[in-house]
């Protein structure tokens, strides 16, 4: 292992840092997180050597997860679905003039969690991959239900409205062909709806457009007297402060790594589950949703910890855990690397080298966060009547670039109006997004489970991992109810 | 008046449920079981939301509606955004975004020269970065 450190190449290091920087840039642009940025940068990647190509793309992947948290904090618009939970407390901190503190914590949480998950990938990759193999469609379905069960604790005071919003997201996701017979449902002969409501335009509409419509009537992003431009020293202090909330950091890191290792589970489930868990175990749960650092660190750490976690099934099993992981796997195979259990045996030095560069890349992420805090702060000082239309135009590129369909722009606008109406009625949009993300997964696993057992519904209640997950769901619901009653009693 | 504000979302949901069920009730059971389960739960939750909010509004002392001193800019931004998408369809991204940014900022920010500079600068910058450098079709 130390031989690898001695062979660190400056050129490959620069490629890693470039990948991370580009990933952060694209991740911060609404609609360009995840596989979209990988697809755009693929031509650059395949012109490099196998190692350089892999560190570049994984750097983009990791940088994108961190980058998605930046607009969540600055303007309340997540760069991707995995950063949706970061909005709860991150944006509130900005509105309270604590943007430097929030961005510092996002940077440190992302770097620490990313480094931890990469280390887990290297040390436990094959072992965790074998554990992930024990999850079949019934286990995945119950895991998705677990992800949905955290809805109730997102906003305890509006629990019913939160659950309603989540169900609305699930209902909207049922537009399109079904996974069993491929029968078109509610598409009115519109070919663009065959695969359902396009996710990125819907996400951009619900969060970006709805948020911009809400902000256009306000005077500024920051209520009250804005804080001074953050200095490098203040930003570094904020980064060190992150470790005061080590419990939330640990929760996000562990949950994100584990959930990321499950193919198809994704950063969205990881971030919401860790937010819920951090809130349940916090000594100050009432501060969640009002600018709590714990409420920011837990989901942001989970979001980034899924990077290393997702590499586990991709490399060790040849099963990509997400669209982005599928792009990575495609490039690996193009470069002549065969993903699967034998990869760790045949190519261990390459895997180790990859991990070393990525760990160094996490440090680069931290440095970038420290140096760019001032620039990000200036963005919050841009007049809203300039920021709002510019953000809408940028979002349009994100919505259009996926399929080059003007239809997707109408979807974005339509969902934006829906999001605005839901906002006015105090329905949490994050719950709708969670339903939109998990709905297709839930139905797919539900139908697969029943198809493989000849429609035996007991399959969801008799398998050991399913039983454990149901117990966790009950614990999640119970803790939400207890917290809700505790809050109400405290308010008298 | 307070309770009236709670009606739009449950009504929209009810209309969606009715339309979805009407247009899919001839599909095989496997195609309907999951969405119909979700829609039943959605309908129940909608009813609970209305009942809960009605109870809350009855308990709260009626407060005079706050008359907003300034007119909302939301309808204007929405109309301009619709015009932007139409312009995008027929004129392309560059022309549509310059038109949209210029019009929106002149009407809301009221600084024509700065608005023009920002509109052209931002539009050209985004176009150069995505359409030219990164080959994203716009």
PDB file of N, CA, C and O in Angstrom, chain A residues 294-321:
ATOM      1  N   UNK A 294     -27.074  19.813  12.994  1.00  0.00           N
ATOM      2  CA  UNK A 294     -27.231  18.347  12.923  1.00  0.00           C
ATOM      3  C   UNK A 294     -28.121  17.961  11.752  1.00  0.00           C
ATOM      4  O   UNK A 294     -27.867  16.971  11.058  1.00  0.00           O
ATOM      5  N   UNK A 295     -29.185  18.754  11.540  1.00  0.00           N
ATOM      6  CA  UNK A 295     -30.120  18.481  10.450  1.00  0.00           C
ATOM      7  C   UNK A 295     -29.503  18.708   9.086  1.00  0.00           C
ATOM      8  O   UNK A 295     -30.021  18.253   8.077  1.00  0.00           O
ATOM      9  N   UNK A 296     -28.393  19.444   9.040  1.00  0.00           N
ATOM     10  CA  UNK A 296     -27.686  19.689   7.783  1.00  0.00           C
ATOM     11  C   UNK A 296     -26.631  18.615   7.543  1.00  0.00           C
ATOM     12  O   UNK A 296     -26.518  18.057   6.460  1.00  0.00           O
ATOM     13  N   UNK A 297     -25.881  18.310   8.604  1.00  0.00           N
ATOM     14  CA  UNK A 297     -24.725  17.422   8.455  1.00  0.00           C
ATOM     15  C   UNK A 297     -25.155  15.983   8.138  1.00  0.00           C
ATOM     16  O   UNK A 297     -24.569  15.329   7.276  1.00  0.00           O
ATOM     17  N   UNK A 298     -26.172  15.484   8.834  1.00  0.00           N
ATOM     18  CA  UNK A 298     -26.573  14.072   8.664  1.00  0.00           C
ATOM     19  C   UNK A 298     -26.957  13.750   7.214  1.00  0.00           C
ATOM     20  O   UNK A 298     -26.393  12.828   6.608  1.00  0.00           O
ATOM     21  N   UNK A 299     -27.914  14.474   6.595  1.00  0.00           N
ATOM     22  CA  UNK A 299     -28.283  14.103   5.226  1.00  0.00           C
ATOM     23  C   UNK A 299     -27.179  14.389   4.217  1.00  0.00           C
ATOM     24  O   UNK A 299     -27.022  13.650   3.245  1.00  0.00           O
ATOM     25  N   UNK A 300     -26.400  15.447   4.438  1.00  0.00           N
ATOM     26  CA  UNK A 300     -25.351  15.768   3.479  1.00  0.00           C
ATOM     27  C   UNK A 300     -24.237  14.715   3.543  1.00  0.00           C
ATOM     28  O   UNK A 300     -23.699  14.310   2.511  1.00  0.00           O
ATOM     29  N   UNK A 301     -23.909  14.255   4.748  1.00  0.00           N
ATOM     30  CA  UNK A 301     -22.918  13.193   4.880  1.00  0.00           C
ATOM     31  C   UNK A 301     -23.434  11.916   4.216  1.00  0.00           C
ATOM     32  O   UNK A 301     -22.701  11.228   3.506  1.00  0.00           O
ATOM     33  N   UNK A 302     -24.714  11.599   4.446  1.00  0.00           N
ATOM     34  CA  UNK A 302     -25.292  10.380   3.852  1.00  0.00           C
ATOM     35  C   UNK A 302     -25.256  10.459   2.337  1.00  0.00           C
ATOM     36  O   UNK A 302     -24.918   9.491   1.649  1.00  0.00           O
ATOM     37  N   UNK A 303     -25.596  11.624   1.798  1.00  0.00           N
ATOM     38  CA  UNK A 303     -25.614  11.826   0.348  1.00  0.00           C
ATOM     39  C   UNK A 303     -24.248  11.505  -0.252  1.00  0.00           C
ATOM     40  O   UNK A 303     -24.142  10.849  -1.293  1.00  0.00           O
ATOM     41  N   UNK A 304     -23.174  11.951   0.417  1.00  0.00           N
ATOM     42  CA  UNK A 304     -21.834  11.731  -0.122  1.00  0.00           C
ATOM     43  C   UNK A 304     -21.278  10.356   0.204  1.00  0.00           C
ATOM     44  O   UNK A 304     -20.460   9.822  -0.542  1.00  0.00           O
ATOM     45  N   UNK A 305     -21.735   9.784   1.309  1.00  0.00           N
ATOM     46  CA  UNK A 305     -21.259   8.445   1.661  1.00  0.00           C
ATOM     47  C   UNK A 305     -21.783   7.402   0.674  1.00  0.00           C
ATOM     48  O   UNK A 305     -21.192   6.330   0.527  1.00  0.00           O
ATOM     49  N   UNK A 306     -22.879   7.712  -0.034  1.00  0.00           N
ATOM     50  CA  UNK A 306     -23.390   6.737  -1.011  1.00  0.00           C
ATOM     51  C   UNK A 306     -22.431   6.579  -2.190  1.00  0.00           C
ATOM     52  O   UNK A 306     -22.531   5.602  -2.929  1.00  0.00           O
ATOM     53  N   UNK A 307     -21.493   7.511  -2.363  1.00  0.00           N
ATOM     54  CA  UNK A 307     -20.545   7.420  -3.493  1.00  0.00           C
ATOM     55  C   UNK A 307     -19.703   6.157  -3.356  1.00  0.00           C
ATOM     56  O   UNK A 307     -19.694   5.301  -4.241  1.00  0.00           O
ATOM     57  N   UNK A 308     -18.998   6.040  -2.217  1.00  0.00           N
ATOM     58  CA  UNK A 308     -18.190   4.843  -1.989  1.00  0.00           C
ATOM     59  C   UNK A 308     -19.061   3.607  -1.877  1.00  0.00           C
ATOM     60  O   UNK A 308     -18.717   2.532  -2.375  1.00  0.00           O
ATOM     61  N   UNK A 309     -20.226   3.761  -1.239  1.00  0.00           N
ATOM     62  CA  UNK A 309     -21.138   2.632  -1.084  1.00  0.00           C
ATOM     63  C   UNK A 309     -21.584   2.091  -2.433  1.00  0.00           C
ATOM     64  O   UNK A 309     -21.627   0.879  -2.648  1.00  0.00           O
ATOM     65  N   UNK A 310     -21.918   2.999  -3.361  1.00  0.00           N
ATOM     66  CA  UNK A 310     -22.409   2.570  -4.680  1.00  0.00           C
ATOM     67  C   UNK A 310     -21.318   1.881  -5.497  1.00  0.00           C
ATOM     68  O   UNK A 310     -21.623   1.091  -6.388  1.00  0.00           O
ATOM     69  N   UNK A 311     -20.046   2.174  -5.189  1.00  0.00           N
ATOM     70  CA  UNK A 311     -18.961   1.516  -5.921  1.00  0.00           C
ATOM     71  C   UNK A 311     -18.881   0.032  -5.570  1.00  0.00           C
ATOM     72  O   UNK A 311     -18.364  -0.766  -6.353  1.00  0.00           O
ATOM     73  N   UNK A 312     -19.395  -0.319  -4.382  1.00  0.00           N
ATOM     74  CA  UNK A 312     -19.266  -1.710  -3.922  1.00  0.00           C
ATOM     75  C   UNK A 312     -20.010  -2.684  -4.840  1.00  0.00           C
ATOM     76  O   UNK A 312     -19.394  -3.595  -5.400  1.00  0.00           O
ATOM     77  N   UNK A 313     -21.334  -2.532  -5.046  1.00  0.00           N
ATOM     78  CA  UNK A 313     -21.985  -3.494  -5.944  1.00  0.00           C
ATOM     79  C   UNK A 313     -21.507  -3.346  -7.379  1.00  0.00           C
ATOM     80  O   UNK A 313     -21.459  -4.315  -8.126  1.00  0.00           O
ATOM     81  N   UNK A 314     -21.112  -2.129  -7.763  1.00  0.00           N
ATOM     82  CA  UNK A 314     -20.668  -1.896  -9.147  1.00  0.00           C
ATOM     83  C   UNK A 314     -19.391  -2.654  -9.439  1.00  0.00           C
ATOM     84  O   UNK A 314     -19.289  -3.377 -10.425  1.00  0.00           O
ATOM     85  N   UNK A 315     -18.396  -2.521  -8.573  1.00  0.00           N
ATOM     86  CA  UNK A 315     -17.105  -3.155  -8.807  1.00  0.00           C
ATOM     87  C   UNK A 315     -17.118  -4.627  -8.405  1.00  0.00           C
ATOM     88  O   UNK A 315     -16.551  -5.453  -9.091  1.00  0.00           O
ATOM     89  N   UNK A 316     -17.738  -4.906  -7.238  1.00  0.00           N
ATOM     90  CA  UNK A 316     -17.608  -6.265  -6.683  1.00  0.00           C
ATOM     91  C   UNK A 316     -18.622  -7.251  -7.252  1.00  0.00           C
ATOM     92  O   UNK A 316     -18.380  -8.453  -7.224  1.00  0.00           O
ATOM     93  N   UNK A 317     -19.746  -6.741  -7.740  1.00  0.00           N
ATOM     94  CA  UNK A 317     -20.774  -7.642  -8.246  1.00  0.00           C
ATOM     95  C   UNK A 317     -21.076  -7.420  -9.718  1.00  0.00           C
ATOM     96  O   UNK A 317     -21.761  -8.212 -10.344  1.00  0.00           O
ATOM     97  N   UNK A 318     -20.628  -6.296 -10.244  1.00  0.00           N
ATOM     98  CA  UNK A 318     -21.012  -5.978 -11.615  1.00  0.00           C
ATOM     99  C   UNK A 318     -22.465  -5.560 -11.702  1.00  0.00           C
ATOM    100  O   UNK A 318     -23.102  -5.687 -12.752  1.00  0.00           O
ATOM    101  N   UNK A 319     -23.027  -5.083 -10.585  1.00  0.00           N
ATOM    102  CA  UNK A 319     -24.418  -4.613 -10.565  1.00  0.00           C
ATOM    103  C   UNK A 319     -24.378  -3.125 -10.259  1.00  0.00           C
ATOM    104  O   UNK A 319     -24.120  -2.741  -9.119  1.00  0.00           O
ATOM    105  N   UNK A 320     -24.615  -2.266 -11.253  1.00  0.00           N
ATOM    106  CA  UNK A 320     -24.565  -0.835 -10.954  1.00  0.00           C
ATOM    107  C   UNK A 320     -25.734  -0.424 -10.079  1.00  0.00           C
ATOM    108  O   UNK A 320     -26.866  -0.818 -10.320  1.00  0.00           O
ATOM    109  N   UNK A 321     -25.454   0.367  -9.049  1.00  0.00           N
ATOM    110  CA  UNK A 321     -26.498   0.739  -8.095  1.00  0.00           C
ATOM    111  C   UNK A 321     -27.328   1.917  -8.528  1.00  0.00           C
ATOM    112  O   UNK A 321     -28.343   2.232  -7.907  1.00  0.00           O
TER     113      UNK A 321
END
